[in-house]
Short mmCIF file of C-alpha atoms and ligand atoms in Angstrom, two decimals:
data_model
loop_
_atom_site.label_atom_id
_atom_site.label_comp_id
_atom_site.label_asym_id
_atom_site.label_seq_id
_atom_site.Cartn_x
_atom_site.Cartn_y
_atom_site.Cartn_z
CA UNK A 1069 0.00 0.00 0.00
CA UNK A 1070 1.41 3.41 -0.92
CA UNK A 1071 1.02 6.18 1.66
CA UNK A 1072 0.08 9.58 0.33
CA UNK A 1073 2.97 11.45 -1.15
CA UNK A 1074 4.48 13.64 1.52
CA UNK A 1075 2.79 11.79 4.36
CA UNK A 1076 5.98 11.97 6.39
CA UNK A 1077 7.24 15.33 5.26
CA UNK A 1078 6.47 18.41 7.27
CA UNK A 1079 9.28 20.81 7.13
CA UNK A 1080 9.98 24.52 7.35
CA UNK A 1081 8.30 25.34 4.05
CA UNK A 1082 4.96 23.86 5.08
CA UNK A 1083 3.45 27.13 6.18
CA UNK A 1084 0.33 28.71 4.74
CA UNK A 1085 0.67 32.43 3.98
CA UNK A 1086 -0.92 34.83 6.45
CA UNK A 1087 -3.56 35.94 3.95
CA UNK A 1088 -4.67 32.38 3.18
CA UNK A 1089 -8.19 31.66 4.44
CA UNK A 1090 -9.34 28.31 5.75
CA UNK A 1091 -13.07 27.87 5.74
CA UNK A 1092 -16.00 25.54 5.33
CA UNK A 1093 -18.61 25.09 2.62
CA UNK A 1094 -22.35 24.43 2.55
CA UNK A 1095 -25.24 24.83 0.09
CA UNK A 1096 -28.74 26.03 0.93
CA UNK A 1097 -30.85 23.07 -0.13
CA UNK A 1098 -28.54 20.57 1.52
CA UNK A 1099 -28.67 22.17 4.96
CA UNK A 1100 -31.38 24.81 5.45
CA UNK A 1101 -34.55 22.73 5.46
CA UNK A 1102 -38.13 23.32 4.30
CA UNK A 1103 -37.41 24.59 0.81
CA UNK A 1104 -39.91 24.13 -1.98
CA UNK A 1105 -37.97 23.94 -5.25
CA UNK A 1106 -37.30 21.66 -8.24
CA UNK A 1107 -35.37 19.20 -6.06
CA UNK A 1108 -38.24 18.83 -3.61
CA UNK A 1109 -40.44 18.06 -6.62
CA UNK A 1110 -37.86 15.60 -7.91
CA UNK A 1111 -37.94 13.77 -4.57
CA UNK A 1112 -41.72 13.56 -4.59
CA UNK A 1113 -41.48 11.99 -8.04
CA UNK A 1114 -39.35 9.22 -6.50
CA UNK A 1115 -36.21 10.09 -8.47
CA UNK A 1116 -33.58 9.65 -5.76
CA UNK A 1117 -31.54 6.45 -5.44
CA UNK A 1118 -33.83 5.59 -2.52
CA UNK A 1119 -37.19 6.70 -3.91
CA UNK A 1120 -38.91 7.44 -0.58
CA UNK A 1121 -36.18 9.73 0.70
CA UNK A 1122 -36.81 13.45 1.35
CA UNK A 1123 -34.59 16.37 2.27
CA UNK A 1124 -37.42 17.85 4.35
CA UNK A 1125 -36.08 19.85 7.28
CA UNK A 1126 -32.48 19.39 6.05
CA UNK A 1127 -30.24 19.82 9.08
CA UNK A 1128 -32.23 22.89 10.13
CA UNK A 1129 -29.44 25.32 9.34
CA UNK A 1130 -32.11 27.96 8.61
CA UNK A 1131 -32.79 28.11 12.35
CA UNK A 1132 -29.41 27.04 13.71
CA UNK A 1133 -27.13 29.31 11.71
CA UNK A 1134 -25.72 31.10 14.76
CA UNK A 1135 -24.67 27.79 16.28
CA UNK A 1136 -23.26 26.67 12.91
CA UNK A 1137 -21.16 29.83 12.49
CA UNK A 1138 -19.76 29.16 15.96
CA UNK A 1139 -18.93 25.58 14.99
CA UNK A 1140 -17.06 26.86 11.96
CA UNK A 1141 -15.11 29.30 14.10
CA UNK A 1142 -14.34 26.57 16.61
CA UNK A 1143 -12.25 24.74 14.01
CA UNK A 1144 -10.37 27.85 12.95
CA UNK A 1145 -12.48 28.77 9.89
CA UNK A 1146 -12.34 32.39 8.74
CA UNK A 1147 -14.58 31.95 5.68
CA UNK A 1148 -17.98 30.34 5.22
CA UNK A 1149 -19.45 29.28 1.88
CA UNK A 1150 -23.23 29.27 1.70
CA UNK A 1151 -25.73 29.65 -1.13
CA UNK A 1152 -28.79 31.78 -1.63
CA UNK A 1153 -31.86 29.73 -2.41
CA UNK A 1154 -33.49 31.21 -5.51
CA UNK A 1155 -36.80 29.51 -4.67
CA UNK A 1156 -36.99 31.34 -1.31
CA UNK A 1157 -36.18 34.68 -2.92
CA UNK A 1158 -38.44 34.36 -5.97
CA UNK A 1159 -41.07 31.73 -5.13
CA UNK A 1160 -43.33 33.03 -7.90
CA UNK A 1161 -41.89 34.33 -11.16
CA UNK A 1162 -41.18 38.06 -10.88
CA UNK A 1163 -42.42 38.35 -7.24
CA UNK A 1164 -39.52 38.74 -4.86
CA UNK A 1165 -40.03 37.76 -1.23
CA UNK A 1166 -38.83 40.66 0.93
CA UNK A 1167 -38.86 38.57 4.11
CA UNK A 1168 -36.49 36.01 2.55
CA UNK A 1169 -34.25 38.81 1.28
CA UNK A 1170 -34.06 40.33 4.78
CA UNK A 1171 -33.45 36.93 6.32
CA UNK A 1172 -30.46 36.25 4.08
CA UNK A 1173 -29.08 39.73 4.64
CA UNK A 1174 -29.34 39.28 8.38
CA UNK A 1175 -27.60 35.89 8.22
CA UNK A 1176 -24.70 37.31 6.20
CA UNK A 1177 -24.27 40.29 8.52
CA UNK A 1178 -24.23 37.87 11.43
CA UNK A 1179 -21.68 35.72 9.61
CA UNK A 1180 -19.36 38.68 9.22
CA UNK A 1181 -19.81 39.65 12.85
CA UNK A 1182 -18.78 36.11 13.75
CA UNK A 1183 -15.47 36.70 11.94
CA UNK A 1184 -16.27 34.71 8.81
CA UNK A 1185 -15.80 36.06 5.30
CA UNK A 1186 -18.93 35.27 3.30
CA UNK A 1187 -18.45 33.17 0.18
CA UNK A 1188 -21.84 33.29 -1.48
CA UNK A 1189 -23.10 31.07 -4.29
CA UNK A 1190 -26.02 32.44 -6.28
CA UNK A 1191 -26.90 29.16 -7.97
CA UNK A 1192 -26.11 25.78 -6.42
CA UNK A 1193 -28.02 23.28 -8.59
CA UNK A 1194 -31.57 24.22 -7.52
CA UNK A 1195 -34.30 26.34 -9.16
CA UNK A 1196 -37.73 27.61 -8.25
CA UNK A 1197 -40.32 25.13 -9.48
CA UNK A 1198 -41.63 27.54 -12.14
CA UNK A 1199 -38.24 27.99 -13.78
CA UNK A 1200 -38.08 24.84 -15.94
CA UNK A 1201 -41.68 25.31 -17.02
CA UNK A 1202 -41.46 29.01 -17.92
CA UNK A 1203 -37.89 29.98 -18.82
CA UNK A 1204 -35.74 26.81 -18.89
CA UNK A 1205 -32.00 27.12 -19.52
CA UNK A 1206 -32.25 26.06 -23.16
CA UNK A 1207 -34.36 29.15 -23.94
CA UNK A 1208 -32.80 32.63 -24.22
CA UNK A 1209 -35.40 33.97 -21.73
CA UNK A 1210 -33.53 32.13 -18.99
CA UNK A 1211 -30.84 34.83 -19.08
CA UNK A 1212 -32.99 37.89 -18.21
CA UNK A 1213 -34.76 35.70 -15.66
CA UNK A 1214 -31.45 34.97 -13.92
CA UNK A 1215 -30.42 38.61 -14.27
CA UNK A 1216 -33.51 39.73 -12.34
CA UNK A 1217 -32.71 37.26 -9.56
CA UNK A 1218 -29.05 38.37 -9.49
CA UNK A 1219 -30.18 42.00 -9.14
CA UNK A 1220 -31.90 41.05 -5.89
CA UNK A 1221 -28.85 39.06 -4.78
CA UNK A 1222 -26.83 42.25 -5.29
CA UNK A 1223 -29.07 44.00 -2.74
CA UNK A 1224 -28.41 41.21 -0.25
CA UNK A 1225 -24.64 41.34 -0.80
CA UNK A 1226 -24.09 45.08 -0.91
CA UNK A 1227 -21.11 46.22 1.15
CA UNK A 1228 -20.32 42.78 2.59
CA UNK A 1229 -17.05 42.18 0.71
CA UNK A 1230 -18.26 38.72 -0.22
CA UNK A 1231 -16.50 36.35 -2.54
CA UNK A 1232 -19.24 35.52 -5.05
CA UNK A 1233 -19.69 32.22 -6.84
CA UNK A 1234 -22.26 32.88 -9.57
CA UNK A 1235 -22.67 29.21 -10.53
CA UNK A 1236 -21.79 25.97 -8.82
CA UNK A 1237 -20.49 23.21 -11.08
CA UNK A 1238 -22.21 24.10 -14.35
CA UNK A 1239 -20.89 20.92 -16.00
CA UNK A 1240 -22.44 18.74 -13.30
CA UNK A 1241 -25.78 20.47 -13.83
CA UNK A 1242 -25.39 20.00 -17.55
CA UNK A 1243 -24.38 16.33 -17.48
CA UNK A 1244 -26.87 15.35 -14.81
CA UNK A 1245 -29.75 17.60 -15.81
CA UNK A 1246 -29.46 17.97 -19.58
CA UNK A 1247 -27.49 14.99 -20.90
CA UNK A 1248 -28.38 12.08 -18.62
CA UNK A 1249 -31.71 13.19 -17.19
CA UNK A 1250 -30.70 12.20 -13.67
CA UNK A 1251 -31.36 15.49 -11.91
CA UNK A 1252 -33.80 18.34 -12.62
CA UNK A 1253 -34.87 19.24 -15.26
CA UNK A 1254 -34.41 15.58 -16.26
CA UNK A 1255 -33.57 16.14 -19.93
CA UNK A 1256 -31.29 13.92 -22.04
CA UNK A 1257 -30.74 15.82 -25.27
CA UNK A 1258 -27.40 16.98 -26.65
CA UNK A 1259 -28.89 19.88 -28.63
CA UNK A 1260 -30.85 21.29 -25.71
CA UNK A 1261 -27.84 20.72 -23.47
CA UNK A 1262 -25.57 22.88 -25.62
CA UNK A 1263 -28.20 25.61 -25.87
CA UNK A 1264 -28.53 25.46 -22.08
CA UNK A 1265 -24.77 25.65 -21.51
CA UNK A 1266 -24.50 28.78 -23.65
CA UNK A 1267 -27.30 30.44 -21.70
CA UNK A 1268 -25.80 29.40 -18.38
CA UNK A 1269 -22.59 31.16 -19.46
CA UNK A 1270 -24.65 34.22 -20.46
CA UNK A 1271 -26.39 34.09 -17.07
CA UNK A 1272 -22.98 34.32 -15.40
CA UNK A 1273 -22.20 37.42 -17.46
CA UNK A 1274 -25.58 38.98 -16.62
CA UNK A 1275 -25.11 38.30 -12.90
CA UNK A 1276 -21.62 39.74 -13.02
CA UNK A 1277 -22.90 42.95 -14.59
CA UNK A 1278 -25.64 43.31 -11.97
CA UNK A 1279 -23.30 42.69 -9.06
CA UNK A 1280 -20.52 44.95 -10.29
CA UNK A 1281 -23.02 47.74 -10.87
CA UNK A 1282 -24.63 47.50 -7.44
CA UNK A 1283 -22.30 45.91 -4.89
CA UNK A 1284 -19.18 47.99 -4.73
CA UNK A 1285 -16.30 45.70 -3.91
CA UNK A 1286 -16.99 42.15 -4.97
CA UNK A 1287 -14.89 39.32 -6.41
CA UNK A 1288 -16.66 37.03 -8.84
CA UNK A 1289 -16.03 33.57 -10.14
CA UNK A 1290 -17.61 30.16 -10.59
CA UNK A 1291 -17.02 26.84 -8.82
CA UNK A 1292 -15.89 24.25 -11.30
CA UNK A 1293 -16.03 20.56 -10.46
CA UNK A 1294 -12.71 19.23 -11.71
CA UNK A 1295 -12.02 15.56 -12.19
CA UNK A 1296 -8.78 13.87 -13.04
CA UNK A 1297 -9.43 11.57 -16.01
CA UNK A 1298 -7.17 8.62 -16.74
CA UNK A 1299 -7.18 5.92 -19.44
CA UNK A 1300 -8.44 2.64 -18.03
CA UNK A 1301 -6.12 0.65 -20.30
CA UNK A 1302 -2.72 2.29 -20.57
CA UNK A 1303 -2.12 0.59 -23.94
CA UNK A 1304 -5.42 1.58 -25.57
CA UNK A 1305 -5.27 4.66 -27.84
CA UNK A 1306 -9.04 5.20 -27.67
CA UNK A 1307 -8.99 5.28 -23.86
CA UNK A 1308 -6.30 7.94 -24.15
CA UNK A 1309 -8.31 9.91 -26.70
CA UNK A 1310 -11.38 9.80 -24.44
CA UNK A 1311 -9.29 11.00 -21.51
CA UNK A 1312 -8.07 14.03 -23.45
CA UNK A 1313 -11.53 14.91 -24.76
CA UNK A 1314 -13.14 14.55 -21.35
CA UNK A 1315 -10.53 16.69 -19.61
CA UNK A 1316 -10.99 19.47 -22.14
CA UNK A 1317 -14.81 19.33 -22.26
CA UNK A 1318 -15.48 18.77 -18.56
CA UNK A 1319 -12.73 20.70 -16.80
CA UNK A 1320 -11.76 23.48 -19.16
CA UNK A 1321 -14.24 24.39 -21.92
CA UNK A 1322 -16.66 26.37 -19.75
CA UNK A 1323 -13.85 28.22 -17.97
CA UNK A 1324 -12.32 29.10 -21.33
CA UNK A 1325 -15.67 30.46 -22.50
CA UNK A 1326 -15.67 32.87 -19.57
CA UNK A 1327 -12.14 34.01 -20.38
CA UNK A 1328 -12.27 34.21 -24.18
CA UNK A 1329 -15.97 34.76 -24.94
CA UNK A 1330 -16.04 31.62 -27.12
CA UNK A 1331 -17.74 28.46 -25.91
CA UNK A 1332 -16.35 25.39 -27.67
CA UNK A 1333 -17.40 21.95 -26.56
CA UNK A 1334 -16.59 18.75 -28.36
CA UNK A 1335 -18.00 15.53 -26.95
CA UNK A 1336 -18.23 13.27 -30.02
CA UNK A 1337 -21.47 11.30 -30.15
CA UNK A 1338 -22.87 13.24 -27.19
CA UNK A 1339 -22.88 16.97 -27.83
CA UNK A 1340 -20.82 19.66 -29.50
CA UNK A 1341 -21.13 23.41 -29.88
CA UNK A 1342 -19.40 26.64 -30.89
CA UNK A 1343 -21.02 29.80 -29.60
CA UNK A 1344 -19.99 33.34 -28.90
CA UNK A 1345 -20.89 34.51 -25.40
CA UNK A 1346 -21.18 38.28 -25.56
CA UNK A 1347 -19.46 40.05 -22.68
CA UNK A 1348 -17.87 36.88 -21.31
CA UNK A 1349 -14.28 37.80 -22.07
CA UNK A 1350 -12.26 38.08 -18.83
CA UNK A 1351 -15.36 37.63 -16.72
CA UNK A 1352 -13.69 35.63 -13.94
CA UNK A 1353 -11.71 37.23 -11.12
CA UNK A 1354 -10.75 33.80 -9.79
CA UNK A 1355 -11.58 30.16 -10.42
CA UNK A 1356 -13.27 28.12 -7.70
CA UNK A 1357 -12.00 24.55 -7.83
CA UNK A 1358 -14.07 21.70 -6.40
CA UNK A 1359 -11.90 18.61 -6.28
CA UNK A 1360 -12.80 15.15 -5.03
CA UNK A 1361 -11.45 12.31 -7.14
CA UNK A 1362 -10.15 10.69 -10.31
CA UNK A 1363 -12.06 8.53 -12.74
CA UNK A 1364 -10.81 5.99 -15.31
CA UNK A 1365 -12.34 6.00 -18.79
CA UNK A 1366 -12.69 3.04 -21.12
CA UNK A 1367 -13.89 3.05 -24.71
CA UNK A 1368 -16.75 0.60 -25.26
CA UNK A 1369 -18.00 -0.84 -28.54
CA UNK A 1370 -21.66 0.12 -27.91
CA UNK A 1371 -23.29 3.44 -27.05
CA UNK A 1372 -22.56 5.52 -25.05
CA UNK A 1373 -19.04 4.29 -26.03
CA UNK A 1374 -17.55 5.22 -22.70
CA UNK A 1375 -17.50 3.49 -19.33
CA UNK A 1376 -16.38 5.25 -16.15
CA UNK A 1377 -14.92 3.55 -13.09
CA UNK A 1378 -13.33 4.59 -9.82
CA UNK A 1379 -10.26 2.39 -9.41
CA UNK A 1380 -8.04 2.07 -6.36
CA UNK A 1381 -4.58 1.35 -7.74
CA UNK A 1382 -2.79 2.39 -4.53
CA UNK A 1383 -5.01 0.32 -2.25
CA UNK A 1384 -6.03 3.34 -0.19
CA UNK A 1385 -9.62 2.21 -0.01
CA UNK A 1386 -12.53 3.86 -1.79
CA UNK A 1387 -14.58 6.48 0.02
CA UNK A 1388 -17.95 5.29 1.32
CA UNK A 1389 -19.72 6.17 -1.95
CA UNK A 1390 -16.96 4.54 -3.92
CA UNK A 1391 -14.66 7.33 -5.07
CA UNK A 1392 -10.91 6.92 -5.37
CA UNK A 1393 -8.78 8.84 -2.84
CA UNK A 1394 -6.30 10.57 -5.10
CA UNK A 1395 -4.70 13.66 -3.56
CA UNK A 1396 -1.98 13.75 -6.25
CA UNK A 1397 -4.72 14.70 -8.70
CA UNK A 1398 -5.44 17.83 -6.68
CA UNK A 1399 -1.90 19.14 -7.22
CA UNK A 1400 -2.01 18.16 -10.88
CA UNK A 1401 -5.26 20.05 -11.50
CA UNK A 1402 -4.11 23.13 -9.58
CA UNK A 1403 -0.99 23.32 -11.73
CA UNK A 1404 -3.13 22.77 -14.82
CA UNK A 1405 -5.42 25.66 -13.85
CA UNK A 1406 -2.38 27.92 -13.58
CA UNK A 1407 -0.88 26.89 -16.88
CA UNK A 1408 -4.18 26.81 -18.80
CA UNK A 1409 -6.04 29.76 -17.32
CA UNK A 1410 -3.58 31.76 -15.22
CA UNK A 1411 -6.24 32.65 -12.67
CA UNK A 1412 -6.09 32.97 -8.90
CA UNK A 1413 -7.76 29.96 -7.30
CA UNK A 1414 -10.08 29.41 -4.39
CA UNK A 1415 -10.62 25.80 -3.41
CA UNK A 1416 -14.37 26.07 -3.01
CA UNK A 1417 -14.89 22.37 -2.16
CA UNK A 1418 -12.81 19.37 -1.15
CA UNK A 1419 -13.63 16.61 1.30
CA UNK A 1420 -14.43 12.95 1.89
CA UNK A 1421 -17.56 11.01 2.75
CA UNK A 1422 -16.31 9.11 5.77
CA UNK A 1423 -19.01 7.54 7.90
CA UNK A 1424 -16.68 6.20 10.58
CA UNK A 1425 -14.70 9.43 10.70
CA UNK A 1426 -11.25 7.88 10.89
CA UNK A 1427 -10.04 8.77 7.38
CA UNK A 1428 -10.82 12.47 7.06
CA UNK A 1429 -7.73 13.85 8.79
CA UNK A 1430 -5.46 11.77 6.62
CA UNK A 1431 -7.39 12.81 3.52
CA UNK A 1432 -6.94 16.45 4.52
CA UNK A 1433 -3.25 15.97 5.11
CA UNK A 1434 -2.78 14.40 1.68
CA UNK A 1435 -4.68 17.18 -0.08
CA UNK A 1436 -3.09 20.02 1.90
CA UNK A 1437 0.35 18.60 1.11
CA UNK A 1438 -0.51 18.82 -2.57
CA UNK A 1439 -1.99 22.26 -2.15
CA UNK A 1440 1.09 23.69 -0.46
CA UNK A 1441 3.31 22.08 -3.03
CA UNK A 1442 1.31 23.69 -5.85
CA UNK A 1443 1.48 27.05 -4.06
CA UNK A 1444 5.25 26.75 -3.69
CA UNK A 1445 5.30 26.15 -7.43
CA UNK A 1446 3.56 29.41 -8.14
CA UNK A 1447 -0.15 28.54 -8.13
CA UNK A 1448 -1.92 31.50 -6.54
CA UNK A 1449 -4.38 29.80 -4.16
CA UNK A 1450 -6.22 32.19 -1.85
CA UNK A 1451 -8.17 29.86 0.39
CA UNK A 1452 -9.49 26.38 1.11
CA UNK A 1453 -13.16 25.73 1.91
CA UNK A 1454 -13.86 22.26 3.23
CA UNK A 1455 -16.89 20.33 2.04
CA UNK A 1456 -18.56 20.28 4.38
CA UNK A 1457 -19.00 21.95 7.75
CA UNK A 1458 -21.46 19.23 8.75
CA UNK A 1459 -23.24 16.17 7.39
CA UNK A 1460 -26.05 17.10 5.04
CA UNK A 1461 -28.40 15.99 2.30
CA UNK A 1462 -26.28 14.66 -0.57
CA UNK A 1463 -28.55 15.09 -3.62
CA UNK A 1464 -29.34 11.74 -5.31
CA UNK A 1465 -27.61 9.89 -2.45
CA UNK A 1466 -29.79 11.62 0.14
CA UNK A 1467 -28.90 10.98 3.78
CA UNK A 1468 -26.31 8.27 3.02
CA UNK A 1469 -22.93 9.99 2.62
CA UNK A 1470 -21.27 11.77 5.55
CA UNK A 1471 -19.12 14.66 4.39
CA UNK A 1472 -19.22 16.65 7.63
CA UNK A 1473 -16.33 17.81 9.78
CA UNK A 1474 -19.14 17.75 12.31
CA UNK A 1475 -21.33 14.65 12.33
CA UNK A 1476 -25.07 15.32 12.53
CA UNK A 1477 -27.54 13.03 14.26
CA UNK A 1478 -30.34 13.17 11.70
CA UNK A 1479 -32.96 12.41 14.40
CA UNK A 1480 -32.02 14.97 17.03
CA UNK A 1481 -30.05 17.26 14.64
CA UNK A 1482 -27.32 17.47 17.25
CA UNK A 1483 -23.90 18.37 15.81
CA UNK A 1484 -20.90 16.44 17.13
CA UNK A 1485 -17.16 16.80 16.44
CA UNK A 1486 -15.55 14.12 14.30
CA UNK A 1487 -11.91 13.20 15.00
CA UNK A 1488 -10.81 15.39 12.07
CA UNK A 1489 -11.98 18.60 13.80
CA UNK A 1490 -8.94 18.72 16.07
CA UNK A 1491 -6.64 18.29 13.11
CA UNK A 1492 -8.42 20.90 10.99
CA UNK A 1493 -8.21 23.35 13.91
CA UNK A 1494 -4.53 22.66 14.50
CA UNK A 1495 -3.61 23.40 10.88
CA UNK A 1496 -6.07 26.26 10.28
CA UNK A 1497 -5.02 28.07 13.45
CA UNK A 1498 -1.32 27.18 13.40
CA UNK A 1499 -1.09 27.83 9.64
CA UNK A 1500 1.49 25.07 9.47
CA UNK A 1501 0.95 21.70 7.89
CA UNK A 1502 1.64 18.95 10.38
CA UNK A 1503 0.76 15.26 10.04
CA UNK A 1504 -2.32 14.05 11.89
CA UNK A 1505 -1.57 12.17 15.06
CA UNK A 1506 -1.61 8.42 14.37
CA UNK A 1507 -3.09 7.83 17.82
CA UNK A 1508 -6.10 10.01 17.17
CA UNK A 1509 -6.43 8.50 13.72
CA UNK A 1510 -6.92 4.76 13.38
CA UNK A 1511 -6.98 5.24 9.58
CA UNK A 1512 -3.60 6.98 9.70
CA UNK A 1513 -2.21 4.27 11.97
CA UNK A 1514 -3.31 1.61 9.50
CA UNK A 1515 -1.71 3.47 6.63
CA UNK A 1516 1.51 4.19 8.53
CA UNK A 1517 1.81 0.52 9.49
CA UNK A 1518 1.23 -0.62 5.94
CA UNK A 1519 3.40 2.10 4.39
C1 LIG B 1008 -20.34 18.68 -5.17
C2 LIG B 1008 -21.50 19.59 -4.86
C3 LIG B 1008 -21.81 19.68 -3.40
C4 LIG B 1008 -21.72 18.33 -2.72
C5 LIG B 1008 -20.39 17.67 -3.02
C6 LIG B 1008 -20.18 16.34 -2.34
O1 LIG B 1008 -20.44 18.22 -6.49
O2 LIG B 1008 -21.24 20.89 -5.32
O3 LIG B 1008 -23.09 20.26 -3.27
O4 LIG B 1008 -22.79 17.55 -3.10
O5 LIG B 1008 -20.27 17.51 -4.41
#
């Protein structure tokens, strides 16, 4: 078994710069509770992996936000990523809910008072229920619709010096919602998907214009889910070709569109497009990177001609939902972002679903080692936001996965420290990367023994 690279190296250079912010990440639908949107509808239609499952009261963050900000502070966080729920703000098309607007404003002011820099996502997968019926993403009307919502978000964010994420993981929304029909709006159509992607890019531009006009100081970017792709068979040229195409289409094409104004996607047999996105040139102040894992791609003789698998070549053990633990990929992608896009980076998500709680500290150590290494090599990373502060509702997987630094009892909603909290606190407050204590970490002890 191979230990993570750098597992035993913690030397002088392993210090995070003073300006670097450690923080935690959440998203409205996954934590707040009692939201009526397209996902709630999706659940009622029995579309989750466990058809009877509901998000319902979430983990009641809507009422417990003060306690949750304190939890974040207790592990040394100085930034907190949350999202605004469009369905709360605009429950009926064109009718903004002033009480919801005030409630969000009050929460963000409170967050700042608690010593946490707000990182605010405008769109994290969910939509008001009317959206897909009236102005779905594949129609041009979606763009002014999003602009009107963003104008209200600007009121909420005014003067707060927030880091703004206009869109979370547009390629995940596209693949899941428009190419595979697995998440709302449940479409599987390459043509509609490419129309939607162009409009999603235009929605980013519209939101940027609204926020820059109304908010004063604000930094804007998107969160991009980035995967490392690898050929399943090292000797197979088509596996290599797939790997190259997937990396370009999934990781880079959308980011390039927001830097050059040209959206070019080429997924042979699935979807392709070339579109000009007016106003998109240089429309990112930073790139938010969400990194979790690597996937191996294999060319297959029958449609869809590609099979995906999470391998475990180093024997580190898959995460509970079956992802490979591959911290080396984090460093590789960070360097790739620098060489391809030259943008400052915020890590807007990274974490592990770890039910037992004995692998998270080691996972963090492996990823932070890579992060520091990339920073020493010139990648301008401004902060790291851990997914997630606490266990929450994981989309199609519902209440199964446990991504929280704090475990949540889903009956009593009580939040409890996992073993990784002490380690997170030690590094976030000390600003020095140390190895997690093997005694506190049975997972680390196992790895050290085997390594
Ligand atoms: C990301 C999502 C986030 C969470 C993590 C595990 O793709 O942005 O909401 O579900 O995965």
